[in-house]
Amino acid sequence: MGAGRRQRLHRLIAVVNAEKGESLKILVTGGAGFIGSHIVDALIAAGHEVRVLDALVAQVHGSRDSESTRPPYLHTDAELVQGDICDAALIEQALEGVEAVFHQAAEVGVGQSMYEITRYVDANTRGTAILLQALIRRRRHIRKLVVASSMSIYGEGACECRQCGPVAPPLRSAEQLGAHEWEVRCPGCGREVRPSPTRETKPLFPGSVYAITKQDQEQLSLVLGRAYGIPTIALRYWNVYGARQALSNPYTGVCAIFSARLLNGQPPLIFEDGCQLRDFVHIRDIVQANLLALESPDANYHAINIGSGEVINIRQVAQMLAEGLGRSIAPIFPGKSREGDIRRCIPDLTRARSVLGYKPQVTLAQGIPELLDWVRSQTARDSVETATAELAARQLVR
Ligand code: UD1
C-alpha cells in the first residue's frame, strides 16, 4: 500500500475511533502554560481524559496565593498536578494510568538561559531524562510521546550562496555583530547569503543554552523512544503566538513583549536593524500538529518542522502590533544585538505535510487581530528594560 493510502486509512481509523468515543488518558507536562493549555483544551474537546503536570513557575504565571494557584483559563475538566518535572516520585504519580504524553514543560527564555544555566539544564534536559526514565518502565501502556522541540536548534537557517550554492552558516561572530554587519555570510566565500527553507536534515548548530536543552529533549526522546518501542514524535516549533502568552514575562516571545510594551505606552525595542526574519505560527496550528501527531503512525520517530509558511521581519511585527492596538508608537533601534540570536530561519514544511497531513490554517492577518483582542483584555507589567539591563550587564546584549 502506498504512503498516501496508508495515511488516509490511518486517519479513517482515527476518525472511527473518535466516533466510537475511544478516549485516552493523557498527560500534558507544562499543560498550564501557553502552548500546553491549548493542547489540553483540544484533547478534552476530542473526548480524552487529561492530566496536567505543571510547576506554575512565577515568571510565567505571576506569584499567586495558595488558594488560587490554578490559572483561570485552565480547562475545568483537566486534573492539575502541581510540581516539578524533576520530582521523580511526582512523575510516577502523574503517569498513573496514562497512555499518551505531550511533553511541553520547559524553561523558554533564550537570553535568560545564557546565565541561568543550571536552571535551564535542570528543567529541560534533566526533567526530560526523569520523565523518560519513568516512561520506559511503563512503555507497554504508552501509545505515544509527543515532544515540543524548537527551530532554535538549527542555529542559522539554511541559506543559498550565489557562488557556493546551498550552505549552512554558523552563528555570526561577536566581531561581525560588533561592527553592526547583521547579514549572514557564506562560510565558503564570505558573500552575503539568502535564506532558503530549512529542512529537518540541516546540521544543527544550537546557539544558546536553551537551544542545547531543546536538542537534548528532542534527541533523548527520539533515541530512547526508538530503543524501547515508545512511538515518539518531536515537533520543531517555529515562533508561536496567540492568546495566553505570558505578557508580563520579559523573557517570552517577541509578540508578547512588544504587545506589553505598547499596552504600557512604551516603544518596542528592536535588536539589530529589525530585518531578522521569522515564521510566526499561530497556536491553533501548533495544536493541530500535536493532535495529528497523536493519530499519525507514519510520523513516529521523526523530528518535524511546524511553522506557518508565512515569513515576516521584526520591524513588520512591531508595526502590525502598534497598528492593531491603535497606538502610534514607533519602535526604537538602539543598534544592539542579543547573544545567541539568529538572523533568519524559515521552515520547509514538506515533512509535516507528508507524514502528519499538517496544513497551516491561520494567517498573520487572521491571527494578529485575534491575539490583540486578547491582549486588550489583559494588564501587563512591562519589565523588558530590567531584563535587557540584566543581559547587558553580562555582555549578552551589546
Ligand atoms: C523563540 C522562542 C523559543 C522558541 C523559538 C522557536 C521565546 C523567548 N523564544 O525564539 O522558545 O523555541 O522561538 O519557536 O519565546 N526581539 C527584539 N526585541 C525584543 C525581543 C526580541 O528585537 O524585545 C527580536 C530578537 O532579536 C529576535 C526576534 O525578535 O530576532 C525573535 O525573538 P524571540 O521572540 O525572543 O524568539 P526567538 O529567539 O526566535
Short mmCIF file of C-alpha atoms and ligand atoms in Angstrom, two decimals:
data_model
loop_
_atom_site.label_atom_id
_atom_site.label_comp_id
_atom_site.label_asym_id
_atom_site.label_seq_id
_atom_site.Cartn_x
_atom_site.Cartn_y
_atom_site.Cartn_z
CA MET A 1 0.00 0.00 0.00
CA GLY A 2 1.34 3.49 -0.90
CA ALA A 3 2.16 6.02 1.85
CA GLY A 4 -0.74 8.27 0.83
CA ARG A 5 -3.33 5.46 1.01
CA ARG A 6 -1.87 4.16 4.26
CA GLN A 7 -2.12 7.62 5.74
CA ARG A 8 -5.74 8.07 4.63
CA LEU A 9 -6.53 4.67 6.11
CA HIS A 10 -4.91 5.58 9.44
CA ARG A 11 -6.81 8.82 9.52
CA LEU A 12 -10.05 6.99 8.83
CA ILE A 13 -9.30 4.59 11.70
CA ALA A 14 -8.66 7.59 13.95
CA VAL A 15 -11.97 9.17 12.95
CA VAL A 16 -13.80 5.90 13.57
CA ASN A 17 -12.13 5.60 16.98
CA ALA A 18 -13.11 9.15 17.82
CA GLU A 19 -16.67 8.41 16.75
CA LYS A 20 -16.63 5.23 18.82
CA GLY A 21 -15.63 7.55 21.63
CA GLU A 22 -12.21 5.99 22.22
CA SER A 23 -10.82 8.05 25.00
CA LEU A 24 -7.20 8.01 26.09
CA LYS A 25 -5.79 9.09 29.40
CA ILE A 26 -3.22 11.74 28.51
CA LEU A 27 -0.58 13.63 30.49
CA VAL A 28 0.37 17.11 29.31
CA THR A 29 3.53 18.38 31.01
CA GLY A 30 3.59 22.18 31.10
CA GLY A 31 -0.14 21.90 30.50
CA ALA A 32 -0.94 25.12 32.37
CA GLY A 33 1.34 27.15 30.11
CA PHE A 34 0.60 28.98 26.89
CA ILE A 35 1.01 26.10 24.43
CA GLY A 36 0.19 23.25 26.81
CA SER A 37 -3.15 24.71 27.92
CA HIS A 38 -4.38 25.00 24.33
CA ILE A 39 -3.39 21.37 23.69
CA VAL A 40 -5.32 20.43 26.84
CA ASP A 41 -8.47 22.19 25.55
CA ALA A 42 -8.27 20.38 22.21
CA LEU A 43 -7.65 16.95 23.78
CA ILE A 44 -10.62 17.35 26.11
CA ALA A 45 -12.77 18.51 23.20
CA ALA A 46 -11.72 15.32 21.36
CA GLY A 47 -13.02 13.25 24.26
CA HIS A 48 -9.76 12.41 26.06
CA GLU A 49 -9.16 12.46 29.78
CA VAL A 50 -6.37 14.91 30.60
CA ARG A 51 -3.97 15.32 33.48
CA VAL A 52 -1.66 18.32 33.65
CA LEU A 53 1.73 18.41 35.36
CA ASP A 54 2.94 21.96 35.80
CA ALA A 55 5.25 23.77 38.20
CA LEU A 56 3.32 27.06 37.70
CA VAL A 57 6.59 29.00 37.76
CA ALA A 58 6.17 32.58 38.97
CA GLN A 59 8.00 34.10 35.99
CA VAL A 60 5.23 32.79 33.72
CA HIS A 61 2.20 32.63 35.99
CA GLY A 62 2.93 35.51 38.37
CA SER A 63 3.07 34.85 42.09
CA ARG A 64 -0.23 33.54 43.33
CA ASP A 65 -1.51 32.77 46.78
CA SER A 66 -2.07 29.13 47.63
CA GLU A 67 -5.86 29.36 47.13
CA SER A 68 -5.64 30.49 43.52
CA THR A 69 -2.79 28.52 42.04
CA ARG A 70 -4.87 27.17 39.17
CA PRO A 71 -4.75 29.52 36.15
CA PRO A 72 -8.30 30.71 35.38
CA TYR A 73 -8.08 29.63 31.72
CA LEU A 74 -7.09 26.02 32.50
CA HIS A 75 -9.91 23.71 31.40
CA THR A 76 -12.05 22.77 34.40
CA ASP A 77 -12.07 19.09 33.33
CA ALA A 78 -8.26 18.89 33.43
CA GLU A 79 -6.76 17.36 36.56
CA LEU A 80 -3.85 19.52 37.77
CA VAL A 81 -0.82 18.03 39.46
CA GLN A 82 1.35 20.93 40.58
CA GLY A 83 5.06 20.30 40.85
CA ASP A 84 8.48 19.99 39.38
CA ILE A 85 9.29 17.81 36.37
CA CYS A 86 12.49 16.78 38.20
CA ASP A 87 10.49 15.27 41.07
CA ALA A 88 10.69 11.56 40.13
CA ALA A 89 8.07 10.47 42.68
CA LEU A 90 5.63 13.07 41.40
CA ILE A 91 6.25 11.97 37.80
CA GLU A 92 5.36 8.39 38.78
CA GLN A 93 2.12 9.67 40.28
CA ALA A 94 1.36 11.88 37.25
CA LEU A 95 1.87 8.90 34.89
CA GLU A 96 -0.55 6.62 36.73
CA GLY A 97 -2.92 5.13 34.12
CA VAL A 98 -1.56 7.36 31.35
CA GLU A 99 -1.48 6.14 27.72
CA ALA A 100 -0.03 9.17 25.90
CA VAL A 101 2.19 12.10 26.87
CA PHE A 102 2.58 15.61 25.41
CA HIS A 103 5.83 16.94 26.86
CA GLN A 104 5.59 20.74 26.76
CA ALA A 105 7.22 21.64 30.08
CA ALA A 106 10.30 23.80 29.56
CA GLU A 107 12.03 27.00 30.56
CA VAL A 108 11.90 29.10 27.36
CA GLY A 109 13.95 32.33 27.52
CA VAL A 110 16.85 32.24 25.05
CA GLY A 111 18.70 35.20 26.66
CA GLN A 112 18.00 34.14 30.24
CA SER A 113 19.26 30.63 29.52
CA MET A 114 22.72 32.07 28.92
CA TYR A 115 23.16 32.96 32.61
CA GLU A 116 20.65 30.73 34.45
CA ILE A 117 22.41 27.69 33.06
CA THR A 118 21.67 25.10 35.72
CA ARG A 119 18.01 26.16 35.88
CA TYR A 120 17.61 25.55 32.13
CA VAL A 121 19.60 22.32 32.03
CA ASP A 122 17.73 21.00 35.07
CA ALA A 123 14.21 21.77 33.89
CA ASN A 124 14.70 20.93 30.23
CA THR A 125 17.39 18.25 29.97
CA ARG A 126 17.23 16.59 33.38
CA GLY A 127 13.44 16.94 33.54
CA THR A 128 13.12 15.11 30.22
CA ALA A 129 15.53 12.40 31.40
CA ILE A 130 13.45 11.83 34.53
CA LEU A 131 10.23 11.69 32.52
CA LEU A 132 11.77 9.20 30.07
CA GLN A 133 13.12 7.00 32.84
CA ALA A 134 9.59 6.65 34.17
CA LEU A 135 8.05 6.20 30.70
CA ILE A 136 10.42 3.34 29.88
CA ARG A 137 9.15 1.42 32.90
CA ARG A 138 5.58 1.90 31.65
CA ARG A 139 6.35 1.52 27.95
CA ARG A 140 3.79 -1.22 27.35
CA HIS A 141 0.99 1.21 28.22
CA ILE A 142 2.30 4.24 26.33
CA ARG A 143 0.89 4.67 22.85
CA LYS A 144 2.53 7.99 22.04
CA LEU A 145 5.03 10.57 23.25
CA VAL A 146 4.95 13.97 21.53
CA VAL A 147 7.80 16.31 22.47
CA ALA A 148 7.95 20.08 21.94
CA SER A 149 11.20 20.82 20.15
CA SER A 150 12.26 24.11 18.62
CA MET A 151 13.65 25.65 15.46
CA SER A 152 16.28 27.28 17.69
CA ILE A 153 18.27 24.04 17.49
CA TYR A 154 19.17 24.77 13.85
CA GLY A 155 21.03 27.98 14.69
CA GLU A 156 21.02 29.98 11.46
CA GLY A 157 18.57 28.58 8.94
CA ALA A 158 19.59 27.05 5.61
CA CYS A 159 20.96 29.54 3.06
CA GLU A 160 21.76 29.83 -0.60
CA CYS A 161 25.01 31.42 -1.75
CA ARG A 162 25.20 32.77 -5.32
CA GLN A 163 28.74 31.41 -5.58
CA CYS A 164 28.78 28.25 -3.43
CA GLY A 165 25.15 27.03 -3.64
CA PRO A 166 23.32 25.67 -0.55
CA VAL A 167 25.19 26.39 2.71
CA ALA A 168 24.56 26.02 6.45
CA PRO A 169 26.34 29.03 8.01
CA PRO A 170 27.40 29.07 11.67
CA LEU A 171 26.23 31.84 14.04
CA ARG A 172 27.59 35.31 13.28
CA SER A 173 30.75 36.18 15.22
CA ALA A 174 30.89 38.75 18.03
CA GLU A 175 33.25 40.85 15.85
CA GLN A 176 30.78 40.86 12.98
CA LEU A 177 27.87 41.85 15.23
CA GLY A 178 30.06 44.47 16.97
CA ALA A 179 30.61 46.04 13.54
CA HIS A 180 26.81 46.07 13.01
CA GLU A 181 27.18 43.80 10.00
CA TRP A 182 23.96 41.95 10.57
CA GLU A 183 23.67 39.87 7.42
CA VAL A 184 24.78 36.24 7.39
CA ARG A 185 27.81 35.47 5.25
CA CYS A 186 28.77 32.36 3.33
CA PRO A 187 31.22 30.19 5.31
CA GLY A 188 32.95 29.40 1.98
CA CYS A 189 33.36 32.71 0.12
CA GLY A 190 32.22 35.36 2.63
CA ARG A 191 29.46 36.76 0.38
CA GLU A 192 26.06 37.63 1.85
CA VAL A 193 23.66 34.71 1.53
CA ARG A 194 19.89 34.43 1.06
CA PRO A 195 17.69 32.30 3.32
CA SER A 196 16.17 29.15 1.89
CA PRO A 197 13.63 26.79 3.50
CA THR A 198 15.27 24.79 6.29
CA ARG A 199 14.74 21.04 6.20
CA GLU A 200 14.95 18.71 9.17
CA THR A 201 18.17 17.30 7.72
CA LYS A 202 20.10 20.57 8.08
CA PRO A 203 23.03 20.22 10.52
CA LEU A 204 22.11 21.53 13.98
CA PHE A 205 24.05 24.48 15.50
CA PRO A 206 22.27 25.33 18.76
CA GLY A 207 23.46 28.82 19.73
CA SER A 208 22.15 29.16 23.28
CA VAL A 209 21.81 27.04 26.41
CA TYR A 210 18.08 27.00 25.73
CA ALA A 211 18.64 25.60 22.23
CA ILE A 212 21.09 22.96 23.53
CA THR A 213 18.50 21.78 26.05
CA LYS A 214 15.79 21.66 23.36
CA GLN A 215 18.09 19.50 21.25
CA ASP A 216 18.63 17.30 24.32
CA GLN A 217 14.88 16.98 24.89
CA GLU A 218 14.31 16.01 21.28
CA GLN A 219 17.19 13.57 20.92
CA LEU A 220 16.78 11.89 24.29
CA SER A 221 13.13 11.30 23.45
CA LEU A 222 13.64 10.06 19.89
CA VAL A 223 16.60 7.81 20.72
CA LEU A 224 15.00 6.25 23.80
CA GLY A 225 11.57 6.11 22.16
CA ARG A 226 13.02 4.08 19.30
CA ALA A 227 15.11 1.86 21.57
CA TYR A 228 12.16 0.95 23.79
CA GLY A 229 9.40 1.00 21.16
CA ILE A 230 7.58 4.06 22.51
CA PRO A 231 6.15 5.77 19.40
CA THR A 232 7.73 9.22 19.72
CA ILE A 233 7.48 12.39 17.65
CA ALA A 234 9.38 15.69 18.10
CA LEU A 235 7.68 18.79 16.75
CA ARG A 236 10.14 21.59 15.98
CA TYR A 237 8.01 24.67 16.64
CA TRP A 238 8.77 27.98 14.95
CA ASN A 239 7.79 31.23 16.75
CA VAL A 240 4.45 30.50 18.36
CA TYR A 241 1.99 33.30 19.15
CA GLY A 242 -1.54 33.59 20.45
CA ALA A 243 -3.75 34.18 23.48
CA ARG A 244 -2.33 33.21 26.90
CA GLN A 245 1.28 34.11 26.09
CA ALA A 246 2.79 35.38 29.32
CA LEU A 247 2.69 39.13 28.65
CA SER A 248 4.45 40.11 31.86
CA ASN A 249 7.33 37.68 31.31
CA PRO A 250 10.14 39.74 29.72
CA TYR A 251 11.82 36.53 28.51
CA THR A 252 8.87 35.39 26.46
CA GLY A 253 8.43 35.69 22.68
CA VAL A 254 8.65 38.96 20.79
CA CYS A 255 4.89 39.32 20.02
CA ALA A 256 4.05 39.23 23.73
CA ILE A 257 6.98 41.51 24.64
CA PHE A 258 6.06 44.15 22.05
CA SER A 259 2.36 43.96 22.97
CA ALA A 260 3.16 44.51 26.66
CA ARG A 261 5.38 47.49 25.78
CA LEU A 262 2.73 49.07 23.55
CA LEU A 263 -0.04 48.48 26.10
CA ASN A 264 2.07 50.41 28.60
CA GLY A 265 2.69 53.26 26.13
CA GLN A 266 6.33 52.22 25.61
CA PRO A 267 8.09 51.77 22.26
CA PRO A 268 9.15 48.26 21.26
CA LEU A 269 12.91 47.88 21.46
CA ILE A 270 14.25 46.26 18.31
CA PHE A 271 17.56 44.45 18.20
CA GLU A 272 19.86 44.71 15.15
CA ASP A 273 18.08 46.54 12.31
CA GLY A 274 14.76 44.70 12.68
CA CYS A 275 15.21 42.77 9.44
CA GLN A 276 15.55 39.44 11.29
CA LEU A 277 13.15 37.05 9.58
CA ARG A 278 10.88 34.67 11.43
CA ASP A 279 7.93 32.41 10.71
CA PHE A 280 5.22 33.11 13.31
CA VAL A 281 2.88 30.19 13.73
CA HIS A 282 -0.50 30.59 15.42
CA ILE A 283 -1.26 28.48 18.47
CA ARG A 284 -4.20 26.77 16.70
CA ASP A 285 -1.80 25.37 14.10
CA ILE A 286 0.50 24.13 16.85
CA VAL A 287 -2.49 22.37 18.40
CA GLN A 288 -3.41 20.94 15.00
CA ALA A 289 0.11 19.48 14.64
CA ASN A 290 0.01 17.93 18.12
CA LEU A 291 -3.35 16.27 17.56
CA LEU A 292 -2.24 14.93 14.20
CA ALA A 293 0.90 13.55 15.88
CA LEU A 294 -1.28 11.56 18.27
CA GLU A 295 -3.02 9.89 15.33
CA SER A 296 -0.23 9.53 12.74
CA PRO A 297 1.87 6.35 12.88
CA ASP A 298 3.83 7.48 9.81
CA ALA A 299 5.27 10.34 11.86
CA ASN A 300 6.68 8.09 14.60
CA TYR A 301 10.38 8.60 15.40
CA HIS A 302 10.57 11.73 13.24
CA ALA A 303 11.52 15.31 14.08
CA ILE A 304 9.14 17.57 12.14
CA ASN A 305 9.16 21.31 11.40
CA ILE A 306 5.97 23.13 12.38
CA GLY A 307 5.53 26.69 11.13
CA SER A 308 3.04 28.76 9.17
CA GLY A 309 4.90 29.06 5.85
CA GLU A 310 4.48 32.87 6.14
CA VAL A 311 7.61 34.91 6.74
CA ILE A 312 7.81 38.37 8.31
CA ASN A 313 10.54 40.58 9.77
CA ILE A 314 10.61 42.02 13.28
CA ARG A 315 10.01 45.62 12.10
CA GLN A 316 6.82 44.47 10.40
CA VAL A 317 5.77 42.66 13.58
CA ALA A 318 6.20 45.88 15.62
CA GLN A 319 4.23 47.82 13.02
CA MET A 320 1.37 45.31 12.83
CA LEU A 321 1.02 45.22 16.61
CA ALA A 322 1.13 49.03 17.01
CA GLU A 323 -1.45 49.50 14.26
CA GLY A 324 -3.65 46.74 15.62
CA LEU A 325 -3.58 48.27 19.12
CA GLY A 326 -4.21 51.74 17.69
CA ARG A 327 -1.00 53.13 19.24
CA SER A 328 1.12 55.35 17.04
CA ILE A 329 4.31 54.47 18.88
CA ALA A 330 7.38 53.95 16.70
CA PRO A 331 9.89 51.30 17.79
CA ILE A 332 13.39 52.25 18.86
CA PHE A 333 16.59 50.80 17.40
CA PRO A 334 19.48 51.02 19.90
CA GLY A 335 21.74 49.17 17.43
CA LYS A 336 22.25 46.28 19.85
CA SER A 337 22.22 42.54 19.32
CA ARG A 338 21.41 39.59 21.55
CA GLU A 339 23.93 36.78 22.06
CA GLY A 340 22.71 33.52 20.53
CA ASP A 341 20.13 35.21 18.30
CA ILE A 342 19.79 34.08 14.75
CA ARG A 343 19.17 36.25 11.73
CA ARG A 344 16.82 34.17 9.63
CA CYS A 345 15.30 30.74 9.78
CA ILE A 346 12.31 29.69 7.69
CA PRO A 347 10.81 26.21 7.69
CA ASP A 348 10.44 23.67 4.94
CA LEU A 349 7.09 22.06 5.79
CA THR A 350 7.26 19.14 3.32
CA ARG A 351 7.71 16.50 6.02
CA ALA A 352 4.90 17.93 8.18
CA ARG A 353 2.58 17.78 5.19
CA SER A 354 3.56 14.27 4.13
CA VAL A 355 3.80 12.36 7.42
CA LEU A 356 1.28 14.32 9.51
CA GLY A 357 -1.07 15.72 6.90
CA TYR A 358 -0.41 19.12 8.55
CA LYS A 359 -1.73 22.20 6.76
CA PRO A 360 -1.32 25.62 8.39
CA GLN A 361 -4.72 27.31 8.66
CA VAL A 362 -4.17 30.65 10.38
CA THR A 363 -2.55 33.56 8.53
CA LEU A 364 -0.97 36.52 10.33
CA ALA A 365 -3.77 38.72 9.02
CA GLN A 366 -6.20 36.50 10.98
CA GLY A 367 -4.01 35.59 13.94
CA ILE A 368 -2.64 39.01 14.95
CA PRO A 369 -6.07 40.70 15.40
CA GLU A 370 -7.13 37.66 17.43
CA LEU A 371 -4.02 37.96 19.60
CA LEU A 372 -4.69 41.65 20.09
CA ASP A 373 -8.32 41.10 21.10
CA TRP A 374 -6.97 39.01 23.92
CA VAL A 375 -4.09 41.42 24.70
CA ARG A 376 -6.59 44.28 25.14
CA SER A 377 -8.36 42.30 27.87
CA GLN A 378 -5.10 41.92 29.84
CA THR A 379 -2.96 44.10 32.04
CA ALA A 380 0.73 43.59 31.55
CA ARG A 381 3.66 44.55 33.71
CA ASP A 382 6.44 45.73 31.41
CA SER A 383 9.83 44.67 32.78
CA VAL A 384 11.67 44.47 29.47
CA GLU A 385 14.13 47.24 30.37
CA THR A 386 15.19 45.46 33.57
CA ALA A 387 15.58 42.18 31.67
CA THR A 388 17.60 43.84 28.89
CA ALA A 389 19.81 45.53 31.50
CA GLU A 390 20.44 42.11 33.08
CA LEU A 391 21.57 40.76 29.72
CA ALA A 392 23.67 43.87 29.01
CA ALA A 393 25.43 43.60 32.40
CA ARG A 394 26.60 40.15 31.30
CA GLN A 395 27.62 41.29 27.82
CA LEU A 396 24.78 39.17 26.38
CA VAL A 397 23.19 42.23 24.74
CA ARG A 398 25.75 44.56 23.21
C1 UD1 B 1 11.53 31.86 20.07
C2 UD1 B 1 11.21 31.35 21.43
C3 UD1 B 1 11.77 29.99 21.67
C4 UD1 B 1 11.27 29.09 20.59
C5 UD1 B 1 11.66 29.66 19.27
C6 UD1 B 1 11.09 28.82 18.17
C7 UD1 B 1 10.98 32.81 23.29
C8 UD1 B 1 11.68 33.64 24.28
N1 UD1 B 1 11.76 32.22 22.42
O1 UD1 B 1 12.92 32.18 19.93
O2 UD1 B 1 11.31 29.49 22.90
O3 UD1 B 1 11.83 27.82 20.77
O4 UD1 B 1 11.12 30.96 19.11
O5 UD1 B 1 9.74 28.73 18.34
O6 UD1 B 1 9.78 32.67 23.28
N2 UD1 B 1 13.50 40.81 19.50
C9 UD1 B 1 13.59 42.20 19.51
N3 UD1 B 1 13.20 42.86 20.64
C10 UD1 B 1 12.73 42.21 21.75
C11 UD1 B 1 12.66 40.80 21.73
C12 UD1 B 1 13.05 40.13 20.60
O7 UD1 B 1 14.02 42.83 18.54
O8 UD1 B 1 12.37 42.89 22.73
C13 UD1 B 1 13.91 40.09 18.30
C14 UD1 B 1 15.03 39.11 18.58
O9 UD1 B 1 16.27 39.72 18.44
C15 UD1 B 1 14.79 38.04 17.51
C16 UD1 B 1 13.27 38.10 17.26
O10 UD1 B 1 12.83 39.32 17.83
O11 UD1 B 1 15.46 38.38 16.33
C17 UD1 B 1 12.52 36.95 17.85
O12 UD1 B 1 12.89 36.84 19.21
P1 UD1 B 1 12.11 35.89 20.26
O13 UD1 B 1 10.67 36.16 20.23
O14 UD1 B 1 12.84 36.00 21.54
O15 UD1 B 1 12.21 34.49 19.60
P2 UD1 B 1 13.37 33.51 19.17
O16 UD1 B 1 14.68 33.85 19.71
O17 UD1 B 1 13.20 33.42 17.70
#
